[in-house]
XYZ file of C-alpha atoms in Angstrom:
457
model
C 22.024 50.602 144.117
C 18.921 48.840 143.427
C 18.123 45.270 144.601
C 15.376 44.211 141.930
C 12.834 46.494 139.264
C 9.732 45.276 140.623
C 8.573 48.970 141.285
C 9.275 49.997 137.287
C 6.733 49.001 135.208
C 7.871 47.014 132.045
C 6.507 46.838 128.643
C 4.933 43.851 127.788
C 7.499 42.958 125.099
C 10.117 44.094 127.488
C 12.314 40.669 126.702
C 13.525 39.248 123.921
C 11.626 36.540 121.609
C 15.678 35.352 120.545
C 17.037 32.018 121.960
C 19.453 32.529 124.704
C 18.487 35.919 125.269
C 16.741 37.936 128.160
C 16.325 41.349 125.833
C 17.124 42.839 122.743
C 20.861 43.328 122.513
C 21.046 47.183 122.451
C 18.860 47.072 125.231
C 20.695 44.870 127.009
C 24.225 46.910 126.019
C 22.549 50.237 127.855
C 21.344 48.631 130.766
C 24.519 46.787 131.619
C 25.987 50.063 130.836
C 24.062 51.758 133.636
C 24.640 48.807 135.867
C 28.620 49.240 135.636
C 28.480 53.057 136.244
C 26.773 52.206 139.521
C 29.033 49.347 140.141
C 31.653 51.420 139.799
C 30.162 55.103 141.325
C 28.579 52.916 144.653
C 30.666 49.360 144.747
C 33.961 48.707 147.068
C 36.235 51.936 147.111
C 39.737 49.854 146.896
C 38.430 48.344 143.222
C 37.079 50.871 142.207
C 40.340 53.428 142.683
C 42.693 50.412 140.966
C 40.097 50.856 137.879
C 40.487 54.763 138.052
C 44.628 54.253 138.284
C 44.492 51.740 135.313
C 42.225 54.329 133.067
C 44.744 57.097 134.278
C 47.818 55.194 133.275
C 46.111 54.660 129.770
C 45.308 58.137 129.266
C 48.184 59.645 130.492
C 50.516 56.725 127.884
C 48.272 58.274 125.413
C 48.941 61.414 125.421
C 52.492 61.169 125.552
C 52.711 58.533 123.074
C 50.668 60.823 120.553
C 51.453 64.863 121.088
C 54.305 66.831 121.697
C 52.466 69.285 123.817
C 51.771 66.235 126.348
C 55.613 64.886 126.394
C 56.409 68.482 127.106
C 54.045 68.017 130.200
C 54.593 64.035 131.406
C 57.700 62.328 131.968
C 57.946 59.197 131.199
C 58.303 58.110 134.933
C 54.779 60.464 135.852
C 52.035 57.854 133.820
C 50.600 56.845 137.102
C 47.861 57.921 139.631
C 50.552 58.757 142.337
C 52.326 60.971 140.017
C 48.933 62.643 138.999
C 49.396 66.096 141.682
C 52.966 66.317 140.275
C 51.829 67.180 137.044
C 50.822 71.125 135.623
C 47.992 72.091 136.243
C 45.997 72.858 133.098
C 44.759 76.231 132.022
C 41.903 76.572 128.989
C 44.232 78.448 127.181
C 47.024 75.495 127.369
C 43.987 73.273 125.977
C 43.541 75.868 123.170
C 47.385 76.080 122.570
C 46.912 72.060 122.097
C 44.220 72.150 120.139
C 45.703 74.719 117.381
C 49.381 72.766 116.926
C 48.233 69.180 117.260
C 44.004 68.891 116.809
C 42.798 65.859 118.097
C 44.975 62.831 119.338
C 42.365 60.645 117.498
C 42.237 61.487 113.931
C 38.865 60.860 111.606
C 35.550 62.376 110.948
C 34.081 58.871 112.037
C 36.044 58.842 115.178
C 36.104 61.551 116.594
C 33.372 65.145 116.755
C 34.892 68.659 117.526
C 32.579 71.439 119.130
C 33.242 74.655 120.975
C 32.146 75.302 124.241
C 29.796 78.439 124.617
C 32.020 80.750 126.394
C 29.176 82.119 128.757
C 31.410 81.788 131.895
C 34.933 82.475 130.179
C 37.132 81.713 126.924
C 35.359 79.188 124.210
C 37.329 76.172 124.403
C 37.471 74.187 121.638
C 37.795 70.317 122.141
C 37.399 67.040 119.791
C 35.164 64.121 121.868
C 34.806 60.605 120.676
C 31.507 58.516 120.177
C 32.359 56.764 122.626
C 32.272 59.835 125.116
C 29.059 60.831 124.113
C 27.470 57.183 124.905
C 28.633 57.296 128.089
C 27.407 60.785 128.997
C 24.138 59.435 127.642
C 23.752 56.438 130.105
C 25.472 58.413 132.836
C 22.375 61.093 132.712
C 19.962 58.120 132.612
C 21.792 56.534 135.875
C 20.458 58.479 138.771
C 16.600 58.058 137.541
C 17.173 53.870 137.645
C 19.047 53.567 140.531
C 17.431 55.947 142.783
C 13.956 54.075 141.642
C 12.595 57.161 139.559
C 8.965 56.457 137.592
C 10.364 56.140 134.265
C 7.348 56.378 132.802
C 6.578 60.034 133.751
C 7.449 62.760 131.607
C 10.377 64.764 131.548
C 10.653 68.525 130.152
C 13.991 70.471 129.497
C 14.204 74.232 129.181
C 17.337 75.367 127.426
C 18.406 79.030 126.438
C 17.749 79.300 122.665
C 21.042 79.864 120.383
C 21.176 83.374 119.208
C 20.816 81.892 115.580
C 18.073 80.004 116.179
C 15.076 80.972 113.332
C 11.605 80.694 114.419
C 8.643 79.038 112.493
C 6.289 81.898 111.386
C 4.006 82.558 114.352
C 5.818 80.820 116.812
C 7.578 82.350 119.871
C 9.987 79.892 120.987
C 10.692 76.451 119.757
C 9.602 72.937 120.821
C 11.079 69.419 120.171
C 9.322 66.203 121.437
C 10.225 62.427 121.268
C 8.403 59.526 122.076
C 10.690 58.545 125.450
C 13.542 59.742 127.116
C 15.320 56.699 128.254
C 16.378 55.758 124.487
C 16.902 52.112 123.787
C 16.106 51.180 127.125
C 12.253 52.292 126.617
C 11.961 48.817 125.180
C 12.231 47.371 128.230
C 10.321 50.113 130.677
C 7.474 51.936 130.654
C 8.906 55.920 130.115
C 7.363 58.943 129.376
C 7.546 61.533 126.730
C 10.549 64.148 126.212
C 9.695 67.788 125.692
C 12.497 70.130 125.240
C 11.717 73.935 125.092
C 14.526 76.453 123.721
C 13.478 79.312 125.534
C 13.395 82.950 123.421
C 13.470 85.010 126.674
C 9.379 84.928 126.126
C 8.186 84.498 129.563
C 4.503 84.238 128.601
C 5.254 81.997 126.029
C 7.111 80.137 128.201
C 4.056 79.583 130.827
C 1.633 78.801 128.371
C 3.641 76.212 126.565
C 4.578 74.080 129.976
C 0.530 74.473 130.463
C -0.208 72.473 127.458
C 1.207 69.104 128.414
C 2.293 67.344 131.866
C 5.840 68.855 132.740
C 7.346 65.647 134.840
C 10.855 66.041 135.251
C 11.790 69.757 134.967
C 15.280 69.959 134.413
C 16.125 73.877 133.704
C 18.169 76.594 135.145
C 17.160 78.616 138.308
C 16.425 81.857 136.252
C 13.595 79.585 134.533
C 11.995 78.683 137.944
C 11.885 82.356 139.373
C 10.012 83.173 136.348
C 7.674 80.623 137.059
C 7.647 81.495 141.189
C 6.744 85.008 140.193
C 4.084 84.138 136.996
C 2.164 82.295 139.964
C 3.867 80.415 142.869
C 3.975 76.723 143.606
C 0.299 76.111 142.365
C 1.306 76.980 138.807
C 3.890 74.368 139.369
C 1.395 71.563 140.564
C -0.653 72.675 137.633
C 1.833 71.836 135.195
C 2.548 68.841 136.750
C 5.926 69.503 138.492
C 7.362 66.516 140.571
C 10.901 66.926 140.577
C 12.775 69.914 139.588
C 17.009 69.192 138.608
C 18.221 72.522 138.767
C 21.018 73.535 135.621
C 24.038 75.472 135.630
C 23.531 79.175 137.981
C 23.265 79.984 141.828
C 21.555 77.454 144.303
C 19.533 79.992 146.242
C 18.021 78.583 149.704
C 14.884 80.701 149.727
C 13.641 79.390 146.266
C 14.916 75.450 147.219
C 13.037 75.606 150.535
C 9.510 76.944 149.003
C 9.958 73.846 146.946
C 10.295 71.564 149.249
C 7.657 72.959 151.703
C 5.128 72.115 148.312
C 6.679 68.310 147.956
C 8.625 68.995 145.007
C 12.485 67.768 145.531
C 15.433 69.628 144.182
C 18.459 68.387 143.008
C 21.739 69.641 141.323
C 23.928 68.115 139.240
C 27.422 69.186 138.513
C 28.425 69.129 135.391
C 30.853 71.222 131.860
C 30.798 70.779 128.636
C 34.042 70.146 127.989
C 34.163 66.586 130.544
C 30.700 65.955 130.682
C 29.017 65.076 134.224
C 31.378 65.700 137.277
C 29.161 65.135 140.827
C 25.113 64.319 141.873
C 23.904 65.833 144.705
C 23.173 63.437 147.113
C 19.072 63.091 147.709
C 20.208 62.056 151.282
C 22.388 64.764 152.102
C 21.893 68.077 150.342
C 24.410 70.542 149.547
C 26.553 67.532 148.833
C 27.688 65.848 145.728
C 28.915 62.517 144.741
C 31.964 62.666 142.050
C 30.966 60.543 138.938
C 33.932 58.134 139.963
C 33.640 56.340 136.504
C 34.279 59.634 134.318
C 36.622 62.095 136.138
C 39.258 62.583 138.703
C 38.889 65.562 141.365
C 41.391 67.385 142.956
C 41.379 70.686 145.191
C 43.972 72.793 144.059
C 44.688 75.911 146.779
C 46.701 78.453 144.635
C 43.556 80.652 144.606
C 41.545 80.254 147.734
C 38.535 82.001 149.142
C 36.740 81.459 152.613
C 32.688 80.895 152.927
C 31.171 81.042 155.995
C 34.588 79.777 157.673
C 35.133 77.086 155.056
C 38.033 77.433 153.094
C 37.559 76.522 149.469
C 40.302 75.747 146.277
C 40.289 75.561 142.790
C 38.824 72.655 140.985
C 40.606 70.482 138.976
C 39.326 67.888 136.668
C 41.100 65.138 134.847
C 38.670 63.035 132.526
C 39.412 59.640 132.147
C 38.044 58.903 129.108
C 39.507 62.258 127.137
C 41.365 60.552 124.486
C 40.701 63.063 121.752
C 41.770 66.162 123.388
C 43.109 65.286 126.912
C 42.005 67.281 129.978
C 44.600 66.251 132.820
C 44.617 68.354 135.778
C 42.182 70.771 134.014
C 41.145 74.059 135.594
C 37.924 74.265 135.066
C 36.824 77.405 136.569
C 35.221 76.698 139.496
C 36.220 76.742 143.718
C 34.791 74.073 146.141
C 35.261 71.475 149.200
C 36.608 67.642 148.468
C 35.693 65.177 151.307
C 36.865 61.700 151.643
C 33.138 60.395 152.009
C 29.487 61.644 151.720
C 27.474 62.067 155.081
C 25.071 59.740 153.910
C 27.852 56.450 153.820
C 28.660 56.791 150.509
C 32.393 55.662 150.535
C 33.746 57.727 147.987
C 35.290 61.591 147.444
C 32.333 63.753 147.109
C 32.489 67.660 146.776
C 30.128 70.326 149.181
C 30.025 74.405 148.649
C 30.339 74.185 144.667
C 30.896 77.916 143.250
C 31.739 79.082 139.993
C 34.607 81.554 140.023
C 32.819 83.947 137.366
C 29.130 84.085 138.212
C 29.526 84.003 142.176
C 32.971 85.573 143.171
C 33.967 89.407 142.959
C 37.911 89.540 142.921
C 38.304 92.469 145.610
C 40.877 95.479 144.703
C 43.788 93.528 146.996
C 43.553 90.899 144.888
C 41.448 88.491 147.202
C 37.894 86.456 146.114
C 34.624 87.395 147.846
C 31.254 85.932 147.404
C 28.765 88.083 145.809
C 25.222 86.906 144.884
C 22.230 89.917 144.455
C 18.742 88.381 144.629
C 16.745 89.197 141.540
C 13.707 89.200 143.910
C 15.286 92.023 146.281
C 16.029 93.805 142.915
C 12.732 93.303 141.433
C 11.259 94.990 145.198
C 13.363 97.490 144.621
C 12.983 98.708 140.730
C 10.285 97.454 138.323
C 12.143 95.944 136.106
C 12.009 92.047 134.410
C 15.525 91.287 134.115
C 18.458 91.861 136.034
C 22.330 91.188 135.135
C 25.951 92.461 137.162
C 29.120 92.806 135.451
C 32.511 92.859 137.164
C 34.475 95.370 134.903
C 37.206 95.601 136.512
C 38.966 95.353 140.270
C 36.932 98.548 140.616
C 33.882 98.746 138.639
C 30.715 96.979 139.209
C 27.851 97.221 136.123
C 24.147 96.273 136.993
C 22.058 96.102 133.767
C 18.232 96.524 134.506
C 16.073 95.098 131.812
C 12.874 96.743 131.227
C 13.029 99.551 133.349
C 13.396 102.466 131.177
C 14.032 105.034 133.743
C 15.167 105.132 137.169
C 14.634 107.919 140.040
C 17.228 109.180 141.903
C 16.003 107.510 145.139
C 15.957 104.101 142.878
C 19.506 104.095 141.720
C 20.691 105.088 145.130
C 18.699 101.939 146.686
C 20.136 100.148 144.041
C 23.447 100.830 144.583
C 22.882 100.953 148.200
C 22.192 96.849 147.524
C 24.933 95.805 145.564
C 27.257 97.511 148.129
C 26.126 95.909 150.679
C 26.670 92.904 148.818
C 30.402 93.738 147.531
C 31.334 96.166 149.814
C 32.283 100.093 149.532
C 35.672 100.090 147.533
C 33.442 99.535 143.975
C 31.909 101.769 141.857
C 28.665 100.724 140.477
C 26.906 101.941 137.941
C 23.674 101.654 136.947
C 21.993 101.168 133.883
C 18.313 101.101 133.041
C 17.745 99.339 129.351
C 14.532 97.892 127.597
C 16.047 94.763 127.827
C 19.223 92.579 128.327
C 21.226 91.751 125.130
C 22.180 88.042 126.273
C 23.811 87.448 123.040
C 27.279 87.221 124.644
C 25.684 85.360 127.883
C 23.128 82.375 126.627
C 23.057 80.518 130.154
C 21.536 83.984 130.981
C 23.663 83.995 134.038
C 22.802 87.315 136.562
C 26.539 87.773 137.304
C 29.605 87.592 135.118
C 33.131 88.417 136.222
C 35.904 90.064 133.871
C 38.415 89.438 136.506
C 37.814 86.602 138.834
């Protein structure tokens, strides 16, 4: 938490020219909006869990007031926060079970907005959100940059996988939005910088030469996007486009890439985060590798039904229940990924906060007994190995492992065997893996581009 905003510059008609009034009332709704969420992330642990029982027992009345499904699920002695571990467990395919006999527990085209998740890491769950849910995921992304002291007024650049249906202008090779600020309402009041968001087309030239034309800022994007720009030319590419912070999206946290980063003064950070509840943890500037829960949206548990060991730490099953999921509730929600709940955060933060996060598809093989293993392949080992652009693994089955090759159109014998040589050493000798060599990738079925997908984890 910040004391005062002497170190963010203000506009000059920051404050309002109204009687009885310091700013502009929107302005003043999203900044005491950001000032609660830290209130309530960083203030006194004891209030803060009596706020997170009291949205709990609201949610949980809800739902049991309002679907069938739910009173199936809660008795009417279980709407509290002590009963909360005693409930199911809930499964994406419960949610879409939900969904198809009751819709959304709020009804109304002005209340409520339904969307499908894209299904890159699993089943496409679709869920109904409310306006109000959207607001807050809003002010909880512009949070961090306040209250950590972030210039404002420096840019900030997105790179998102384009949708397979997106239709380019003629001559164009990827597409490119801009806005005047990134801070919304709230750049009445502070000086921010521009937003540039790039929907990438798989064009890595493109790519380069349109973060070239204007200062980059913020770079919030995926790991896949950074390697490309590692391997088009190193850190110094990055200080030419004017890289100061890089918030890494989505895929595999991979030491090597995070520590040539930091050796050229540009920080890394993670957050933790699903479409379907919105922002879960931060990682913690002070102490990397862990991440502080977003207290004032979601409930985490550590569920050990399915359990796999990393480097001697044993790790469970997420589970998320979102406070604020009136429209299609998501209590005790398995969300698909395995990590480590502490009580507190190395750094003093006095609050549960989550270490070793792994998604179950992209970063676990399921072994032929039945057990979880990690698996990661380095796209630069690959890349050493073959000359190829593009690299993506596919669990088939308990028995199979697929690695896809894009643009190498042939292999040699002694480059398949090195190849498969690799990912054994990776998985281990029960699989069989097969190789395929291909012009390119077809991520049509995988937008987040993610190098490793399992059928079976």
């Amino acid at each position: 938490m910040i004391s005062h905003f002497s170190q963010i510059p203000l506009r000059q008609s920051a404050y309002s020219s109204q009687p009885f009034a310091f700013l502009d009332q929107r302005s003043h709704d999203d900044l005491a909006a950001v000032m609660e969420i830290d209130l309530i992330e960083n203030g006194d642990r004891v209030a803060r869990e009596n706020w997170q029982g009291r949205q709990l027992t609201n949610l949980l009345k809800h739902a049991h007031a309002r679907s069938a499904f739910w009173r199936n699920r809660i008795k009417p002695h279980q709407v509290t926060r002590e009963a909360l571990a005693a409930l199911p467990v809930l499964s994406r395919s419960n949610v879409m079970e939900q969904v198809r006999r009751e819709g959304p527990l709020i009804k109304g085209e002005n209340t409520t907005q339904t969307y499908a998740t894209s299904g890159s890491t699993g089943i496409a769950v679709q869920i109904s959100v409310t306006p109000q849910n959207a607001r807050y995921n809003q002010m909880r992304s512009l949070a961090p940059y306040i209250l950590e002291g972030r210039k404002l007024d420096e840019p900030r650049t997105w790179i998102t996988p384009a949708d397979a249906g997106l239709v380019l202008e003629p001559g164009h090779r990827l597409k490119v939005t801009r806005a005047r600020s990134w801070i919304g309402s709230l750049d009445h009041v502070f000086a921010s910088g521009p937003l540039k968001t790039i929907y990438s087309t798989n064009d890595d030239d493109a790519l380069v030469e349109e973060l070239l034309k204007d200062c980059v800022g913020h770079l919030t994007c995926m790991g896949i996007y950074m390697d490309v720009l590692l391997k088009k030319g190193g850190t110094k590419l990055l200080h030419d486009m004017g890289v100061v912070m890089w918030r890494q999206r989505s895929d595999n946290r991979e030491e090597e890439r995070t520590n040539q980063l930091l050796q050229a003064g540009i920080p890394c950070l993670q957050n933790y985060s699903c479409a379907e509840v919105g922002p879960v943890a931060s990682e913690c500037i002070a102490a990397p590798g862990y991440y502080h829960i977003a207290h004032s949206n979601v409930l985490v548990e550590i569920d050990f039904h399915d359990t796999v060991e990393v480097d001697g730490v044993p790790l469970g099953r997420v589970l998320l229940t979102h406070l604020h999921s009136y429209a299609t509730p998501l209590i005790r929600y398995v969300v698909g990924d395995m990590a480590a709940l502490h009580d507190a955060c190395p750094c003093g933060h006095d609050g549960p906060t989550l270490s070793r996060i792994h998604g179950m598809r992209k970063q676990f093989i399921r072994m032929p007994d039945g057990k979880l293993k990690p698996f990661y392949l380095s796209s630069r080992t690959l890349f050493n190995l073959v000359s190829c652009k593009e690299q993506f693994t596919f669990q088939q089955d308990a028995h199979t492992i697929i690695i896809e090759l894009g643009g190498a159109t042939s292999l040699t014998p002694e480059e398949e065997a090195n190849v498969v040589r690799y990912v054994r050493h990776s998985c281990g000798e029960h699989f069989s893996v097969v190789v395929k060599a291909v012009s390119a990738i077809d991520w049509s079925k995988n937008l987040k581009r993610l190098p490793f997908l399992s059928a079976v984890a």
